[in-house]
């Protein structure tokens, strides 16, 4: 059994990692005060290696929405070798975690505890918006059009909140 994960991550034995599930909540609380969503970025290895370089990976992105109580479930595609998950919610610091497929670990349970941002406007402009815009502009992620539209609308609503504050 192999597992190089922190204590905050729980797992169940299995042949290979196929599922990540857990809950998204506010740090020191049970429920977030805003809508949360999860950017799932899976990396598929291409067995191409150029001299003195690392393996090439093809990324694929999608959005997963937690249920009203914060529970989420993410299928880890059996062809993917690595999965990055990023938790995003208005007014909260982003939280990211990277999982590598492990032999002997079938299911992972990750509890995401988002902390409220004291400088949300700055964090949104400098970190979150550029991160999310990348999934709209870069077609290599192959994110579905509906999900790209959701990201664009969500960012537009956040920007409108800042203009109302002035």
mmCIF file of N, CA and C in Angstrom, residues 24-145:
data_model
loop_
_atom_site.group_PDB
_atom_site.id
_atom_site.type_symbol
_atom_site.label_atom_id
_atom_site.label_comp_id
_atom_site.label_asym_id
_atom_site.label_seq_id
_atom_site.Cartn_x
_atom_site.Cartn_y
_atom_site.Cartn_z
ATOM 1 N N UNK A 24 -16.909 20.621 1.406
ATOM 2 C CA UNK A 24 -16.355 21.968 1.361
ATOM 3 C C UNK A 24 -17.084 22.770 2.421
ATOM 4 N N UNK A 25 -16.318 23.390 3.316
ATOM 5 C CA UNK A 25 -16.938 24.200 4.356
ATOM 6 C C UNK A 25 -16.005 25.325 4.757
ATOM 7 N N UNK A 26 -16.557 26.271 5.497
ATOM 8 C CA UNK A 26 -15.761 27.390 5.976
ATOM 9 C C UNK A 26 -14.922 26.924 7.159
ATOM 10 N N UNK A 27 -13.736 27.456 7.260
ATOM 11 C CA UNK A 27 -12.867 27.170 8.389
ATOM 12 C C UNK A 27 -13.581 27.579 9.676
ATOM 13 N N UNK A 28 -13.617 26.724 10.671
ATOM 14 C CA UNK A 28 -14.281 26.965 11.966
ATOM 15 C C UNK A 28 -15.791 27.116 11.856
ATOM 16 N N UNK A 29 -16.375 26.596 10.797
ATOM 17 C CA UNK A 29 -17.821 26.674 10.620
ATOM 18 C C UNK A 29 -18.269 25.458 9.823
ATOM 19 N N UNK A 30 -19.540 25.355 9.572
ATOM 20 C CA UNK A 30 -20.060 24.219 8.812
ATOM 21 C C UNK A 30 -20.389 24.578 7.377
ATOM 22 N N UNK A 31 -20.885 25.792 7.141
ATOM 23 C CA UNK A 31 -21.406 26.126 5.830
ATOM 24 C C UNK A 31 -20.774 27.395 5.275
ATOM 25 N N UNK A 32 -20.520 27.397 3.966
ATOM 26 C CA UNK A 32 -20.009 28.587 3.296
ATOM 27 C C UNK A 32 -21.129 29.601 3.109
ATOM 28 N N UNK A 33 -20.750 30.874 3.070
ATOM 29 C CA UNK A 33 -21.740 31.933 2.863
ATOM 30 C C UNK A 33 -21.949 32.252 1.389
ATOM 31 N N UNK A 34 -21.243 31.554 0.500
ATOM 32 C CA UNK A 34 -21.401 31.794 -0.933
ATOM 33 C C UNK A 34 -21.282 30.482 -1.698
ATOM 34 N N UNK A 35 -21.681 30.535 -2.968
ATOM 35 C CA UNK A 35 -21.621 29.372 -3.844
ATOM 36 C C UNK A 35 -20.169 28.948 -4.048
ATOM 37 N N UNK A 36 -19.906 27.676 -3.903
ATOM 38 C CA UNK A 36 -18.558 27.144 -4.154
ATOM 39 C C UNK A 36 -18.596 26.280 -5.401
ATOM 40 N N UNK A 37 -17.471 26.218 -6.074
ATOM 41 C CA UNK A 37 -17.316 25.281 -7.181
ATOM 42 C C UNK A 37 -15.883 24.784 -7.168
ATOM 43 N N UNK A 38 -15.667 23.674 -7.860
ATOM 44 C CA UNK A 38 -14.360 23.025 -7.852
ATOM 45 C C UNK A 38 -13.865 22.910 -9.290
ATOM 46 N N UNK A 39 -12.665 23.435 -9.538
ATOM 47 C CA UNK A 39 -12.017 23.247 -10.830
ATOM 48 C C UNK A 39 -11.237 21.945 -10.732
ATOM 49 N N UNK A 40 -11.569 21.005 -11.604
ATOM 50 C CA UNK A 40 -10.894 19.708 -11.642
ATOM 51 C C UNK A 40 -10.017 19.693 -12.880
ATOM 52 N N UNK A 41 -8.737 19.491 -12.681
ATOM 53 C CA UNK A 41 -7.783 19.469 -13.778
ATOM 54 C C UNK A 41 -7.067 18.121 -13.751
ATOM 55 N N UNK A 42 -7.374 17.293 -14.752
ATOM 56 C CA UNK A 42 -6.766 15.960 -14.840
ATOM 57 C C UNK A 42 -5.653 15.987 -15.878
ATOM 58 N N UNK A 43 -4.575 15.285 -15.589
ATOM 59 C CA UNK A 43 -3.438 15.202 -16.496
ATOM 60 C C UNK A 43 -3.300 13.778 -17.005
ATOM 61 N N UNK A 44 -3.264 13.659 -18.321
ATOM 62 C CA UNK A 44 -3.112 12.361 -18.982
ATOM 63 C C UNK A 44 -1.704 12.297 -19.546
ATOM 64 N N UNK A 45 -0.971 11.275 -19.201
ATOM 65 C CA UNK A 45 0.414 11.192 -19.671
ATOM 66 C C UNK A 45 0.459 10.703 -21.111
ATOM 67 N N UNK A 46 1.315 11.332 -21.858
ATOM 68 C CA UNK A 46 1.629 10.919 -23.226
ATOM 69 C C UNK A 46 3.022 10.330 -23.127
ATOM 70 N N UNK A 47 3.186 9.137 -23.563
ATOM 71 C CA UNK A 47 4.465 8.465 -23.391
ATOM 72 C C UNK A 47 5.493 8.954 -24.408
ATOM 73 N N UNK A 48 5.662 10.265 -24.401
ATOM 74 C CA UNK A 48 6.643 10.909 -25.263
ATOM 75 C C UNK A 48 7.632 11.613 -24.345
ATOM 76 N N UNK A 49 8.883 11.338 -24.525
ATOM 77 C CA UNK A 49 9.897 12.001 -23.725
ATOM 78 C C UNK A 49 11.047 12.386 -24.645
ATOM 79 N N UNK A 50 11.292 13.688 -24.708
ATOM 80 C CA UNK A 50 12.401 14.165 -25.503
ATOM 81 C C UNK A 50 13.670 14.111 -24.659
ATOM 82 N N UNK A 51 14.789 14.141 -25.308
ATOM 83 C CA UNK A 51 16.072 14.054 -24.602
ATOM 84 C C UNK A 51 16.190 15.155 -23.553
ATOM 85 N N UNK A 52 16.579 14.786 -22.342
ATOM 86 C CA UNK A 52 16.782 15.703 -21.214
ATOM 87 C C UNK A 52 15.504 16.459 -20.821
ATOM 88 N N UNK A 53 14.339 15.896 -21.068
ATOM 89 C CA UNK A 53 13.096 16.551 -20.695
ATOM 90 C C UNK A 53 12.210 15.563 -19.959
ATOM 91 N N UNK A 54 11.203 16.084 -19.300
ATOM 92 C CA UNK A 54 10.265 15.220 -18.577
ATOM 93 C C UNK A 54 9.145 14.771 -19.514
ATOM 94 N N UNK A 55 8.313 13.851 -19.015
ATOM 95 C CA UNK A 55 7.174 13.360 -19.794
ATOM 96 C C UNK A 55 6.208 14.494 -20.117
ATOM 97 N N UNK A 56 5.514 14.374 -21.224
ATOM 98 C CA UNK A 56 4.492 15.343 -21.602
ATOM 99 C C UNK A 56 3.138 14.895 -21.049
ATOM 100 N N UNK A 57 2.355 15.853 -20.588
ATOM 101 C CA UNK A 57 1.029 15.562 -20.065
ATOM 102 C C UNK A 57 -0.004 16.404 -20.805
ATOM 103 N N UNK A 58 -1.145 15.808 -21.089
ATOM 104 C CA UNK A 58 -2.256 16.508 -21.715
ATOM 105 C C UNK A 58 -3.278 16.817 -20.629
ATOM 106 N N UNK A 59 -3.596 18.110 -20.398
ATOM 107 C CA UNK A 59 -4.559 18.447 -19.350
ATOM 108 C C UNK A 59 -5.999 18.472 -19.874
ATOM 109 N N UNK A 60 -6.934 18.203 -18.999
ATOM 110 C CA UNK A 60 -8.364 18.336 -19.304
ATOM 111 C C UNK A 60 -9.035 18.895 -18.051
ATOM 112 N N UNK A 61 -9.839 19.955 -18.221
ATOM 113 C CA UNK A 61 -10.461 20.632 -17.079
ATOM 114 C C UNK A 61 -11.978 20.529 -17.128
ATOM 115 N N UNK A 62 -12.567 20.564 -15.952
ATOM 116 C CA UNK A 62 -14.029 20.594 -15.815
ATOM 117 C C UNK A 62 -14.366 21.195 -14.462
ATOM 118 N N UNK A 63 -15.636 21.519 -14.282
ATOM 119 C CA UNK A 63 -16.110 22.084 -13.015
ATOM 120 C C UNK A 63 -17.029 21.070 -12.346
ATOM 121 N N UNK A 64 -16.869 20.942 -11.051
ATOM 122 C CA UNK A 64 -17.763 20.115 -10.239
ATOM 123 C C UNK A 64 -18.396 21.033 -9.207
ATOM 124 N N UNK A 65 -19.706 20.907 -9.034
ATOM 125 C CA UNK A 65 -20.421 21.715 -8.050
ATOM 126 C C UNK A 65 -20.783 20.862 -6.844
ATOM 127 N N UNK A 66 -20.395 21.300 -5.653
ATOM 128 C CA UNK A 66 -20.794 20.558 -4.452
ATOM 129 C C UNK A 66 -22.308 20.643 -4.244
ATOM 130 N N UNK A 67 -22.833 19.694 -3.499
ATOM 131 C CA UNK A 67 -24.255 19.732 -3.139
ATOM 132 C C UNK A 67 -24.481 20.870 -2.144
ATOM 133 N N UNK A 68 -25.742 21.141 -1.813
ATOM 134 C CA UNK A 68 -26.066 22.245 -0.903
ATOM 135 C C UNK A 68 -25.405 22.102 0.461
ATOM 136 N N UNK A 69 -25.225 20.869 0.920
ATOM 137 C CA UNK A 69 -24.584 20.652 2.224
ATOM 138 C C UNK A 69 -23.057 20.665 2.127
ATOM 139 N N UNK A 70 -22.512 20.885 0.933
ATOM 140 C CA UNK A 70 -21.067 20.974 0.742
ATOM 141 C C UNK A 70 -20.394 19.685 0.305
ATOM 142 N N UNK A 71 -21.133 18.571 0.279
ATOM 143 C CA UNK A 71 -20.535 17.299 -0.145
ATOM 144 C C UNK A 71 -20.242 17.322 -1.638
ATOM 145 N N UNK A 72 -19.134 16.715 -2.009
ATOM 146 C CA UNK A 72 -18.774 16.607 -3.422
ATOM 147 C C UNK A 72 -18.215 15.213 -3.701
ATOM 148 N N UNK A 73 -18.247 14.859 -4.977
ATOM 149 C CA UNK A 73 -17.728 13.580 -5.480
ATOM 150 C C UNK A 73 -17.063 13.835 -6.815
ATOM 151 N N UNK A 74 -15.825 13.405 -6.954
ATOM 152 C CA UNK A 74 -15.083 13.589 -8.199
ATOM 153 C C UNK A 74 -14.562 12.234 -8.640
ATOM 154 N N UNK A 75 -14.957 11.827 -9.840
ATOM 155 C CA UNK A 75 -14.422 10.584 -10.401
ATOM 156 C C UNK A 75 -13.030 10.866 -10.937
ATOM 157 N N UNK A 76 -12.086 10.029 -10.577
ATOM 158 C CA UNK A 76 -10.703 10.144 -11.030
ATOM 159 C C UNK A 76 -10.583 9.208 -12.226
ATOM 160 N N UNK A 77 -10.555 9.784 -13.439
ATOM 161 C CA UNK A 77 -10.502 8.999 -14.669
ATOM 162 C C UNK A 77 -9.339 8.008 -14.601
ATOM 163 N N UNK A 78 -9.616 6.768 -14.929
ATOM 164 C CA UNK A 78 -8.604 5.724 -14.843
ATOM 165 C C UNK A 78 -7.424 5.942 -15.786
ATOM 166 N N UNK A 79 -7.629 6.753 -16.827
ATOM 167 C CA UNK A 79 -6.534 7.023 -17.764
ATOM 168 C C UNK A 79 -5.659 8.194 -17.317
ATOM 169 N N UNK A 80 -6.137 8.983 -16.345
ATOM 170 C CA UNK A 80 -5.376 10.131 -15.839
ATOM 171 C C UNK A 80 -4.382 9.660 -14.779
ATOM 172 N N UNK A 81 -3.257 10.354 -14.708
ATOM 173 C CA UNK A 81 -2.250 9.989 -13.711
ATOM 174 C C UNK A 81 -2.207 10.952 -12.534
ATOM 175 N N UNK A 82 -2.605 12.203 -12.772
ATOM 176 C CA UNK A 82 -2.583 13.228 -11.739
ATOM 177 C C UNK A 82 -3.870 14.037 -11.847
ATOM 178 N N UNK A 83 -4.362 14.504 -10.698
ATOM 179 C CA UNK A 83 -5.544 15.361 -10.695
ATOM 180 C C UNK A 83 -5.305 16.507 -9.712
ATOM 181 N N UNK A 84 -5.545 17.731 -10.184
ATOM 182 C CA UNK A 84 -5.489 18.924 -9.333
ATOM 183 C C UNK A 84 -6.914 19.362 -9.080
ATOM 184 N N UNK A 85 -7.237 19.660 -7.846
ATOM 185 C CA UNK A 85 -8.555 20.218 -7.562
ATOM 186 C C UNK A 85 -8.366 21.555 -6.853
ATOM 187 N N UNK A 86 -9.135 22.537 -7.302
ATOM 188 C CA UNK A 86 -9.069 23.878 -6.750
ATOM 189 C C UNK A 86 -10.468 24.284 -6.313
ATOM 190 N N UNK A 87 -10.595 24.652 -5.053
ATOM 191 C CA UNK A 87 -11.876 25.055 -4.488
ATOM 192 C C UNK A 87 -11.965 26.569 -4.541
ATOM 193 N N UNK A 88 -13.066 27.069 -5.133
ATOM 194 C CA UNK A 88 -13.257 28.509 -5.316
ATOM 195 C C UNK A 88 -14.624 28.890 -4.767
ATOM 196 N N UNK A 89 -14.666 29.985 -4.007
ATOM 197 C CA UNK A 89 -15.927 30.543 -3.507
ATOM 198 C C UNK A 89 -15.728 32.038 -3.307
ATOM 199 N N UNK A 90 -16.746 32.821 -3.596
ATOM 200 C CA UNK A 90 -16.678 34.271 -3.459
ATOM 201 C C UNK A 90 -16.406 34.655 -2.004
ATOM 202 N N UNK A 91 -15.368 35.454 -1.803
ATOM 203 C CA UNK A 91 -15.038 35.929 -0.465
ATOM 204 C C UNK A 91 -14.101 35.019 0.315
ATOM 205 N N UNK A 92 -13.627 33.960 -0.313
ATOM 206 C CA UNK A 92 -12.769 32.991 0.378
ATOM 207 C C UNK A 92 -11.455 32.800 -0.374
ATOM 208 N N UNK A 93 -10.416 32.447 0.380
ATOM 209 C CA UNK A 93 -9.133 32.099 -0.240
ATOM 210 C C UNK A 93 -9.300 30.797 -1.011
ATOM 211 N N UNK A 94 -8.661 30.715 -2.179
ATOM 212 C CA UNK A 94 -8.682 29.475 -2.954
ATOM 213 C C UNK A 94 -7.884 28.421 -2.206
ATOM 214 N N UNK A 95 -8.324 27.181 -2.352
ATOM 215 C CA UNK A 95 -7.567 26.067 -1.788
ATOM 216 C C UNK A 95 -7.315 25.072 -2.895
ATOM 217 N N UNK A 96 -6.059 24.637 -3.013
ATOM 218 C CA UNK A 96 -5.677 23.692 -4.060
ATOM 219 C C UNK A 96 -5.071 22.442 -3.434
ATOM 220 N N UNK A 97 -5.293 21.339 -4.133
ATOM 221 C CA UNK A 97 -4.670 20.089 -3.711
ATOM 222 C C UNK A 97 -4.405 19.243 -4.934
ATOM 223 N N UNK A 98 -3.291 18.547 -4.940
ATOM 224 C CA UNK A 98 -2.900 17.683 -6.060
ATOM 225 C C UNK A 98 -2.859 16.242 -5.572
ATOM 226 N N UNK A 99 -3.502 15.372 -6.347
ATOM 227 C CA UNK A 99 -3.522 13.942 -6.048
ATOM 228 C C UNK A 99 -2.845 13.196 -7.181
ATOM 229 N N UNK A 100 -2.039 12.235 -6.838
ATOM 230 C CA UNK A 100 -1.404 11.357 -7.816
ATOM 231 C C UNK A 100 -2.022 9.973 -7.624
ATOM 232 N N UNK A 101 -2.331 9.324 -8.728
ATOM 233 C CA UNK A 101 -2.909 7.980 -8.629
ATOM 234 C C UNK A 101 -1.941 7.083 -7.866
ATOM 235 N N UNK A 102 -2.470 6.358 -6.893
ATOM 236 C CA UNK A 102 -1.641 5.501 -6.048
ATOM 237 C C UNK A 102 -2.154 4.073 -6.104
ATOM 238 N N UNK A 103 -1.250 3.154 -6.248
ATOM 239 C CA UNK A 103 -1.611 1.739 -6.173
ATOM 240 C C UNK A 103 -1.916 1.423 -4.711
ATOM 241 N N UNK A 104 -3.021 0.752 -4.472
ATOM 242 C CA UNK A 104 -3.398 0.369 -3.117
ATOM 243 C C UNK A 104 -4.371 1.318 -2.448
ATOM 244 N N UNK A 105 -4.632 2.478 -3.071
ATOM 245 C CA UNK A 105 -5.590 3.444 -2.515
ATOM 246 C C UNK A 105 -6.717 3.592 -3.518
ATOM 247 N N UNK A 106 -7.935 3.203 -3.119
ATOM 248 C CA UNK A 106 -9.067 3.233 -4.035
ATOM 249 C C UNK A 106 -9.875 4.503 -3.990
ATOM 250 N N UNK A 107 -10.067 5.048 -2.796
ATOM 251 C CA UNK A 107 -10.919 6.226 -2.634
ATOM 252 C C UNK A 107 -10.258 7.185 -1.659
ATOM 253 N N UNK A 108 -10.254 8.452 -2.023
ATOM 254 C CA UNK A 108 -9.704 9.494 -1.163
ATOM 255 C C UNK A 108 -10.835 10.332 -0.602
ATOM 256 N N UNK A 109 -10.686 10.792 0.630
ATOM 257 C CA UNK A 109 -11.657 11.701 1.234
ATOM 258 C C UNK A 109 -10.893 12.939 1.682
ATOM 259 N N UNK A 110 -11.273 14.092 1.104
ATOM 260 C CA UNK A 110 -10.581 15.343 1.390
ATOM 261 C C UNK A 110 -11.580 16.393 1.855
ATOM 262 N N UNK A 111 -11.377 16.886 3.053
ATOM 263 C CA UNK A 111 -12.240 17.929 3.616
ATOM 264 C C UNK A 111 -11.594 19.286 3.332
ATOM 265 N N UNK A 112 -12.221 20.084 2.486
ATOM 266 C CA UNK A 112 -11.698 21.409 2.141
ATOM 267 C C UNK A 112 -12.285 22.426 3.104
ATOM 268 N N UNK A 113 -11.423 23.102 3.821
ATOM 269 C CA UNK A 113 -11.851 24.131 4.774
ATOM 270 C C UNK A 113 -11.343 25.477 4.268
ATOM 271 N N UNK A 114 -12.252 26.243 3.675
ATOM 272 C CA UNK A 114 -11.895 27.530 3.084
ATOM 273 C C UNK A 114 -11.896 28.615 4.158
ATOM 274 N N UNK A 115 -10.886 29.458 4.119
ATOM 275 C CA UNK A 115 -10.820 30.559 5.085
ATOM 276 C C UNK A 115 -11.291 31.846 4.412
ATOM 277 N N UNK A 116 -12.073 32.648 5.138
ATOM 278 C CA UNK A 116 -12.533 33.917 4.578
ATOM 279 C C UNK A 116 -11.347 34.818 4.228
ATOM 280 N N UNK A 117 -11.452 35.503 3.108
ATOM 281 C CA UNK A 117 -10.384 36.399 2.657
ATOM 282 C C UNK A 117 -10.609 37.787 3.234
ATOM 283 N N UNK A 118 -9.564 38.335 3.817
ATOM 284 C CA UNK A 118 -9.638 39.694 4.364
ATOM 285 C C UNK A 118 -9.469 40.739 3.268
ATOM 286 N N UNK A 119 -8.859 40.313 2.155
ATOM 287 C CA UNK A 119 -8.603 41.227 1.027
ATOM 288 C C UNK A 119 -9.155 40.596 -0.260
ATOM 289 N N UNK A 120 -10.431 40.269 -0.265
ATOM 290 C CA UNK A 120 -11.046 39.548 -1.373
ATOM 291 C C UNK A 120 -10.865 40.256 -2.713
ATOM 292 N N UNK A 121 -11.078 41.556 -2.760
ATOM 293 C CA UNK A 121 -10.975 42.292 -4.028
ATOM 294 C C UNK A 121 -9.587 42.114 -4.640
ATOM 295 N N UNK A 122 -8.552 42.316 -3.844
ATOM 296 C CA UNK A 122 -7.183 42.172 -4.346
ATOM 297 C C UNK A 122 -6.889 40.728 -4.747
ATOM 298 N N UNK A 123 -7.309 39.804 -3.934
ATOM 299 C CA UNK A 123 -7.057 38.393 -4.238
ATOM 300 C C UNK A 123 -7.764 37.973 -5.523
ATOM 301 N N UNK A 124 -9.000 38.453 -5.692
ATOM 302 C CA UNK A 124 -9.743 38.138 -6.911
ATOM 303 C C UNK A 124 -9.030 38.687 -8.141
ATOM 304 N N UNK A 125 -8.633 39.952 -8.092
ATOM 305 C CA UNK A 125 -8.018 40.607 -9.249
ATOM 306 C C UNK A 125 -6.643 40.022 -9.571
ATOM 307 N N UNK A 126 -5.839 39.748 -8.560
ATOM 308 C CA UNK A 126 -4.456 39.330 -8.786
ATOM 309 C C UNK A 126 -4.252 37.825 -8.918
ATOM 310 N N UNK A 127 -5.137 37.036 -8.302
ATOM 311 C CA UNK A 127 -4.896 35.596 -8.311
ATOM 312 C C UNK A 127 -6.029 34.786 -8.935
ATOM 313 N N UNK A 128 -7.232 34.972 -8.465
ATOM 314 C CA UNK A 128 -8.340 34.111 -8.869
ATOM 315 C C UNK A 128 -8.786 34.364 -10.310
ATOM 316 N N UNK A 129 -9.019 35.621 -10.677
ATOM 317 C CA UNK A 129 -9.474 35.921 -12.045
ATOM 318 C C UNK A 129 -8.474 35.442 -13.102
ATOM 319 N N UNK A 130 -7.168 35.718 -12.970
ATOM 320 C CA UNK A 130 -6.232 35.193 -13.985
ATOM 321 C C UNK A 130 -6.228 33.667 -14.049
ATOM 322 N N UNK A 131 -6.334 33.015 -12.898
ATOM 323 C CA UNK A 131 -6.377 31.555 -12.862
ATOM 324 C C UNK A 131 -7.592 31.036 -13.633
ATOM 325 N N UNK A 132 -8.771 31.607 -13.378
ATOM 326 C CA UNK A 132 -9.999 31.144 -14.028
ATOM 327 C C UNK A 132 -10.053 31.532 -15.507
ATOM 328 N N UNK A 133 -9.560 32.716 -15.843
ATOM 329 C CA UNK A 133 -9.559 33.156 -17.246
ATOM 330 C C UNK A 133 -8.757 32.208 -18.131
ATOM 331 N N UNK A 134 -7.752 31.609 -17.562
ATOM 332 C CA UNK A 134 -6.924 30.650 -18.287
ATOM 333 C C UNK A 134 -7.767 29.502 -18.859
ATOM 334 N N UNK A 135 -8.784 29.057 -18.126
ATOM 335 C CA UNK A 135 -9.620 27.943 -18.580
ATOM 336 C C UNK A 135 -10.583 28.363 -19.684
ATOM 337 N N UNK A 136 -10.827 29.665 -19.799
ATOM 338 C CA UNK A 136 -11.677 30.172 -20.874
ATOM 339 C C UNK A 136 -10.839 30.420 -22.129
ATOM 340 N N UNK A 137 -9.671 31.000 -21.960
ATOM 341 C CA UNK A 137 -8.841 31.400 -23.091
ATOM 342 C C UNK A 137 -8.040 30.252 -23.696
ATOM 343 N N UNK A 138 -7.555 29.359 -22.864
ATOM 344 C CA UNK A 138 -6.714 28.253 -23.335
ATOM 345 C C UNK A 138 -7.576 27.055 -23.722
ATOM 346 N N UNK A 139 -7.643 26.754 -24.991
ATOM 347 C CA UNK A 139 -8.471 25.645 -25.454
ATOM 348 C C UNK A 139 -7.846 24.282 -25.174
ATOM 349 N N UNK A 140 -6.573 24.255 -24.765
ATOM 350 C CA UNK A 140 -5.927 22.977 -24.485
ATOM 351 C C UNK A 140 -6.552 22.256 -23.297
ATOM 352 N N UNK A 141 -7.286 22.985 -22.459
ATOM 353 C CA UNK A 141 -7.937 22.362 -21.304
ATOM 354 C C UNK A 141 -9.228 21.643 -21.678
ATOM 355 N N UNK A 142 -9.742 21.926 -22.849
ATOM 356 C CA UNK A 142 -10.967 21.299 -23.361
ATOM 357 C C UNK A 142 -12.127 21.339 -22.368
ATOM 358 N N UNK A 143 -12.270 22.449 -21.681
ATOM 359 C CA UNK A 143 -13.389 22.623 -20.752
ATOM 360 C C UNK A 143 -14.660 22.834 -21.569
ATOM 361 N N UNK A 144 -15.755 22.181 -21.197
ATOM 362 C CA UNK A 144 -17.016 22.353 -21.938
ATOM 363 C C UNK A 144 -17.440 23.825 -22.012
ATOM 364 N N UNK A 145 -18.039 24.203 -23.132
ATOM 365 C CA UNK A 145 -18.462 25.588 -23.359
ATOM 366 C C UNK A 145 -19.380 26.105 -22.259
#
